[in-house]
Short mmCIF file of C-alpha atoms in Angstrom, two decimals:
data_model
loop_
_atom_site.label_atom_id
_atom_site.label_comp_id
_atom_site.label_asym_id
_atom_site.label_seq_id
_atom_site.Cartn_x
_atom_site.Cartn_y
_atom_site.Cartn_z
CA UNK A 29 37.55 -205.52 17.12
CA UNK A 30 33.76 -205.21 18.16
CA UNK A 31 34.05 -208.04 20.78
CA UNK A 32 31.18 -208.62 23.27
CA UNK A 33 31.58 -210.35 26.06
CA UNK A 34 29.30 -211.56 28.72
CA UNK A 35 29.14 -213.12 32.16
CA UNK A 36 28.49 -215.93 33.52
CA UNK A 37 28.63 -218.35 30.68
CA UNK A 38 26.66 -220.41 32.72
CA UNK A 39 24.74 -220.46 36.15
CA UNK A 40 22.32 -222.82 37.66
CA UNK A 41 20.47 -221.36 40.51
CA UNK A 42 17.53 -222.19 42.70
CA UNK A 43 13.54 -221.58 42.00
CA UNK A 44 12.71 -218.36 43.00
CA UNK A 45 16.30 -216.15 43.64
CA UNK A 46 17.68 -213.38 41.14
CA UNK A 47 20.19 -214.41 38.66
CA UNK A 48 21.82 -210.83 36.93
CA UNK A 49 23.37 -211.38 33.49
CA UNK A 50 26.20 -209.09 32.20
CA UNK A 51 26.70 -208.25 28.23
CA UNK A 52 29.73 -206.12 27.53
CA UNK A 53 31.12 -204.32 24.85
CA UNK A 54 35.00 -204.81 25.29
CA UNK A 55 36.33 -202.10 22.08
CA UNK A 56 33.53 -199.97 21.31
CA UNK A 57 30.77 -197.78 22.52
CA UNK A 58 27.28 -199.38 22.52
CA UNK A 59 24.63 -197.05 21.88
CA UNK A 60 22.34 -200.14 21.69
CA UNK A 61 22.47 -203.11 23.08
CA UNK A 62 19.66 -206.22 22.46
CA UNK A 63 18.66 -209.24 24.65
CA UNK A 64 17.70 -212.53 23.38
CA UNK A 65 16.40 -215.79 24.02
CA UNK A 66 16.69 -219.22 22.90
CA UNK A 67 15.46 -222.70 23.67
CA UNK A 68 17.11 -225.18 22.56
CA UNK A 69 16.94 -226.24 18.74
CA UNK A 70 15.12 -222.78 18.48
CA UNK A 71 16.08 -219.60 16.92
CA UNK A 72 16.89 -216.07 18.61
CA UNK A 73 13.62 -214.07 19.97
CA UNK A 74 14.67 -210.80 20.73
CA UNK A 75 13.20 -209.93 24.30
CA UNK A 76 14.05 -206.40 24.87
CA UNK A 77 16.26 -203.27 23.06
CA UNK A 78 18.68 -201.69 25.88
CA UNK A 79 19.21 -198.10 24.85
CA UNK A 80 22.19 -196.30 27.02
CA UNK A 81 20.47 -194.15 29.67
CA UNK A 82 16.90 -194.65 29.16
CA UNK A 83 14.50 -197.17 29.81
CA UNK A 84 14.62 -200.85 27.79
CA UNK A 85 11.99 -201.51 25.32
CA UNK A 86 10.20 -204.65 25.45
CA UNK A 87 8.98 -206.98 22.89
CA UNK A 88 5.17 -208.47 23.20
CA UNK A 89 4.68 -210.63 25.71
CA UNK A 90 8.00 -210.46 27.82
CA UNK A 91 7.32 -209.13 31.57
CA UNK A 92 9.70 -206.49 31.92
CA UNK A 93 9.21 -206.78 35.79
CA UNK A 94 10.35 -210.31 35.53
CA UNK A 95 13.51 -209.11 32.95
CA UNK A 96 15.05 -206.64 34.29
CA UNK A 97 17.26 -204.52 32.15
CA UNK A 98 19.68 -202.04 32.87
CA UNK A 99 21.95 -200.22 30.47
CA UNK A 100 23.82 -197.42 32.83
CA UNK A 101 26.59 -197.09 30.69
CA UNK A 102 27.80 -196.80 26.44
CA UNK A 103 29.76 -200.37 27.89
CA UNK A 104 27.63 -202.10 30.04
CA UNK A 105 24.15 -203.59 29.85
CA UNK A 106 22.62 -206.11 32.29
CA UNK A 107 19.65 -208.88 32.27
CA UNK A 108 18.30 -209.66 35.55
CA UNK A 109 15.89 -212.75 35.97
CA UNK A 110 14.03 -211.89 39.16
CA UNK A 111 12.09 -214.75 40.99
CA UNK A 112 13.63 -217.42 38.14
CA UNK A 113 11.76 -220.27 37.85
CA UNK A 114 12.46 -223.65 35.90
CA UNK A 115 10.84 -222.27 33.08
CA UNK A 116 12.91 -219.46 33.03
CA UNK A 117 16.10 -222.08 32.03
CA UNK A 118 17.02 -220.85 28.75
CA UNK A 119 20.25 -219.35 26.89
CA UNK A 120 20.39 -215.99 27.40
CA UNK A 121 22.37 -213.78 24.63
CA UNK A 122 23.12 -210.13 24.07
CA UNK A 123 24.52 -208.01 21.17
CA UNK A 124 25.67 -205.12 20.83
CA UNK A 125 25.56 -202.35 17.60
CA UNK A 126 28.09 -199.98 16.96
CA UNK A 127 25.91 -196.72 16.33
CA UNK A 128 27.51 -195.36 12.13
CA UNK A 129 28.68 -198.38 11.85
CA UNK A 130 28.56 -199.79 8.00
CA UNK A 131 27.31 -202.10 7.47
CA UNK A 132 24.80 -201.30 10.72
CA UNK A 133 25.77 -205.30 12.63
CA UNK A 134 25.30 -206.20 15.90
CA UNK A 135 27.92 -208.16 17.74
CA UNK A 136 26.92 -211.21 19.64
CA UNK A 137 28.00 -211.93 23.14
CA UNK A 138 28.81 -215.97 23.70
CA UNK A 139 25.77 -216.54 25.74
CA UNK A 140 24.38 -217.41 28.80
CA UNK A 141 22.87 -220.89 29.77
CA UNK A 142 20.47 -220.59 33.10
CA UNK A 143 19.12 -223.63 34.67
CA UNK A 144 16.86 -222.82 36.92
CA UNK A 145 16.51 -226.13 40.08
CA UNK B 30 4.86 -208.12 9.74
CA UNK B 31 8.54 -209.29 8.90
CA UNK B 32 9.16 -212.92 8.58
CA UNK B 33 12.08 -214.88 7.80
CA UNK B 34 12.21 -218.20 6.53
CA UNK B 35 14.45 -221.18 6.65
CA UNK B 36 13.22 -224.06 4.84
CA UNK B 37 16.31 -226.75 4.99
CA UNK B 38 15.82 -227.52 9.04
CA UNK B 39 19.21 -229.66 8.36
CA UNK B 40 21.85 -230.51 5.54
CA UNK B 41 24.79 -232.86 4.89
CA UNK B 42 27.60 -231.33 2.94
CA UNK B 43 30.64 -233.36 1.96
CA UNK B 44 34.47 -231.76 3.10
CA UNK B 45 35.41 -228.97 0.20
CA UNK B 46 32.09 -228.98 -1.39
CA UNK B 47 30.24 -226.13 -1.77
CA UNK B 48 26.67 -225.51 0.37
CA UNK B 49 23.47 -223.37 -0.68
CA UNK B 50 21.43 -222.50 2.26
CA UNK B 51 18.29 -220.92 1.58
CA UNK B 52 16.47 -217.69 3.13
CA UNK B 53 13.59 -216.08 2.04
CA UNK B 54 12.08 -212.98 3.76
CA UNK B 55 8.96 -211.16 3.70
CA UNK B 56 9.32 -207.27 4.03
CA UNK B 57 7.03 -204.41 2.53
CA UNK B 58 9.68 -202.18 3.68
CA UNK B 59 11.95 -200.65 0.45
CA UNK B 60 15.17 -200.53 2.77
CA UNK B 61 16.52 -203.61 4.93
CA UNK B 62 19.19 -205.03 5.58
CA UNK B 63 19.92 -209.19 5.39
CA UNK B 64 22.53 -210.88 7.87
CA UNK B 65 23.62 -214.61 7.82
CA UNK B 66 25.32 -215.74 10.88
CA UNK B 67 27.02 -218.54 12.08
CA UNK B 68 26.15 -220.55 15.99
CA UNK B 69 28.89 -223.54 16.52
CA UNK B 70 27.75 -225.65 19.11
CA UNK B 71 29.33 -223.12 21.74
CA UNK B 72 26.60 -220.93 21.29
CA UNK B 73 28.24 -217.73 20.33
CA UNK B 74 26.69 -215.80 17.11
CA UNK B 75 29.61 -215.14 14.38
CA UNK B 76 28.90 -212.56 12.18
CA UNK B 77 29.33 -213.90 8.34
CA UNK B 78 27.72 -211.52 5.72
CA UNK B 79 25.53 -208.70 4.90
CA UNK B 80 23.73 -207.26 2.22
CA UNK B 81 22.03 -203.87 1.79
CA UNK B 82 18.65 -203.74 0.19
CA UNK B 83 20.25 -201.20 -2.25
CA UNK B 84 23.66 -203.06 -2.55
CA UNK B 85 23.53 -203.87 -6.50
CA UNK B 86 26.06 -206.73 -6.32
CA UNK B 87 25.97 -209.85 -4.03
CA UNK B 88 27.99 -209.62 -1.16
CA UNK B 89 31.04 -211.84 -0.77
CA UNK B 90 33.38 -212.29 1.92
CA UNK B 91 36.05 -214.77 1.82
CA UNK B 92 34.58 -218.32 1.07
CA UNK B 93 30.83 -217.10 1.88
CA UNK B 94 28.50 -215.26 -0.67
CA UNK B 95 25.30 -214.39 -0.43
CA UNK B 96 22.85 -214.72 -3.53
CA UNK B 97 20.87 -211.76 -3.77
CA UNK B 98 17.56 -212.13 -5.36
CA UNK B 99 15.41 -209.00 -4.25
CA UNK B 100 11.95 -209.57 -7.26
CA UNK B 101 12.04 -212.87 -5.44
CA UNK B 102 12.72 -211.94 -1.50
CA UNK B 103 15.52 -214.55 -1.37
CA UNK B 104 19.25 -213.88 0.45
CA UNK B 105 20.70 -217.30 0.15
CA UNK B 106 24.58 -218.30 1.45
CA UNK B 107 26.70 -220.12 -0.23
CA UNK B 108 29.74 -221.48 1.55
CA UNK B 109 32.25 -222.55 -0.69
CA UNK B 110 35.16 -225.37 -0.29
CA UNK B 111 33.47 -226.71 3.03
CA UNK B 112 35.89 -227.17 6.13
CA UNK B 113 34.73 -229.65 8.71
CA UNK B 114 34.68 -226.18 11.31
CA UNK B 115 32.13 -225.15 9.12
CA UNK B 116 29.72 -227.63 10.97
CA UNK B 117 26.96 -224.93 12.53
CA UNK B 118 23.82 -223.70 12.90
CA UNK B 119 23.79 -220.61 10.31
CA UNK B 120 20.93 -218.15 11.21
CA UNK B 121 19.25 -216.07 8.22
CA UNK B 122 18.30 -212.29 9.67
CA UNK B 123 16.63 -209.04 8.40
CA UNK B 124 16.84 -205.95 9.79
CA UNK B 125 14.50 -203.30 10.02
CA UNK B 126 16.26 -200.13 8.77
CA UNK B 127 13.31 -197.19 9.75
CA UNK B 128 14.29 -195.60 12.80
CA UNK B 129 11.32 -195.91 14.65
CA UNK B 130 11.66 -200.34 14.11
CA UNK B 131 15.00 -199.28 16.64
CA UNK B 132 17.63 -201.47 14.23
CA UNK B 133 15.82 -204.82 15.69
CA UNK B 134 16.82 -208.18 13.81
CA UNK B 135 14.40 -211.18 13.02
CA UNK B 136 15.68 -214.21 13.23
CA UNK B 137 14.48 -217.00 11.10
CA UNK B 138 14.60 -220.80 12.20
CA UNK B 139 18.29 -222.03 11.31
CA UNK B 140 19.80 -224.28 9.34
CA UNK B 141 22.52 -227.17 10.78
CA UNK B 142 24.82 -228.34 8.57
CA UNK B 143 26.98 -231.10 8.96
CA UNK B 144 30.38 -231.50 6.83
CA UNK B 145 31.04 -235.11 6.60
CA UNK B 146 35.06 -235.65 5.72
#
C-alpha cells in the first residue's frame, strides 16, 4: 500500500516550452500532496504544499507563476514548469500524506529528472 | 526556525556491520515528529522509521532503530547487519505537527553510505 507514482521519470525539453509533471497516489486518497526539489548531491527543499481543491501554498522564494500546481482531485496533483529554462533542470519529486494516518508519513513518488536544452 | 542536521556528509560500513548515522534537530516546538528515509541511487524516497516526540521508547523496525535522545535533540539510525542494498543516501526529517505549519517536512543534508563486502 500507499504507493505514489509519478510521470515522466524523465524529460528533457527545450529553453522556454512547458514541461507538466504528474504525482499520483495509486491506493489512497491524498488530502495533501507536497512538491520538492533537488540538485544534485543536495537534499529535498520543499517548493509548494498541494491541498485537494484549493490553491497550492508556496514556500519563500519559489514563483508560483513559474510552478504551476494543480491538485483537482484526492488522486491527482500536477507540477507544471512554464517557460523552463536550463536552470530549471532539476529532480522534481512529490509525496503524498494519507490524512489519520499514524504515524502522519508522506509517501514519496520516484521522481522526476528535467533537463532543460 | 526548524533545522536539521547531518553531520557525517559520507560513511564506509563493512557487509553485516552495524551503522550509526547521526541527526540532530533544532525545534522549540513540544510535538514533532522525526522521519529517516532512505534515496538509492534511483532517486525514489523509501520510508524507514518514525518517532513521535511523545513516543517513550525508540522506534524499531526490522533491522533499523532509531536512538531517541529528546534532552539532547538527537534521532540517530542505526542499521544493523549491513546488506550491500543498503548502499544509499538516508535523509534525516522533522515534521512540524501544529496545524497551521500544514504537516511540512525539513529535510536535513543526507548521509551516503557505502557497504563495502
Amino acid at each position: 500500500g500507499a504507493v505514489v507514482s509519478q510521470h515522466p521519470s524523465w524529460v528533457i525539453c527545450k529553453s522556454g516550452t512547458s514541461v507538466k509533471i504528474e504525482c499520483r497516489s495509486l491506493d489512497f486518497q491524498a488530502t495533501t500532496m507536497f512538491w520538492y526539489r533537488q540538485f544534485p548531491k543536495q537534499s529535498l527543499m520543499l517548493m509548494a504544499t498541494s491541498n485537494e481543491g484549493s490553491k497550492a501554498t508556496y514556500e519563500q522564494g519559489v514563483e508560483k507563476d513559474k510552478f504551476l500546481i494543480n491538485h483537482a482531485s484526492l488522486t491527482l496533483s500536477t507540477l507544471t514548469v512554464t517557460s523552463a529554462h536550463p536552470e530549471d533542470s532539476s529532480f522534481y519529486i512529490c509525496s503524498a500524506r494519507i490524512a489519520g494516518a499514524n504515524p502522519d508519513t508522506q509517501y514519496f513518488g520516484p521522481g522526476t529528472r528535467l533537463t532543460v536544452l | 526556525a526548524q533545522k536539521i542536521t547531518q553531520t557525517q556528509p559520507g560513511m564506509f560500513v563493512q557487509e553485516k556491520e552495524a551503522v550509526t548515522l547521526d541527526c540532530t534537530y533544532d525545534t522549540s516546538d513540544q510535538s514533532y515528529g522525526l522521519f529517516w528515509y532512505k534515496q538509492p541511487s534511483s532517486g525514489e524516497m523509501i520510508f524507514l522509521i518514525y518517532q513521535g516526540s511523545y513516543d517513550e521508547q525508540n522506534a524499531t523496525e526490522g533491522r533499523y532503530s532509531l536512538n531517541f535522545q529528546k534532552a539532547r535533540k538527537s534521532a540517530n539510525l542505526v542499521i544493523s547487519a549491513s546488506q550491500l542494498g543498503d548502499s544509499a543516501m538516508y535523509f534525516c526529517a522533522m515534521r512540524e505537527v501544529p496545524l497551521a505549519a500544514g504537516n511540512k517536512l525539513t529535510f536535513g543534508g543526507g548521509t551516503r553510505v557505502l557497504v563495502k563486502p
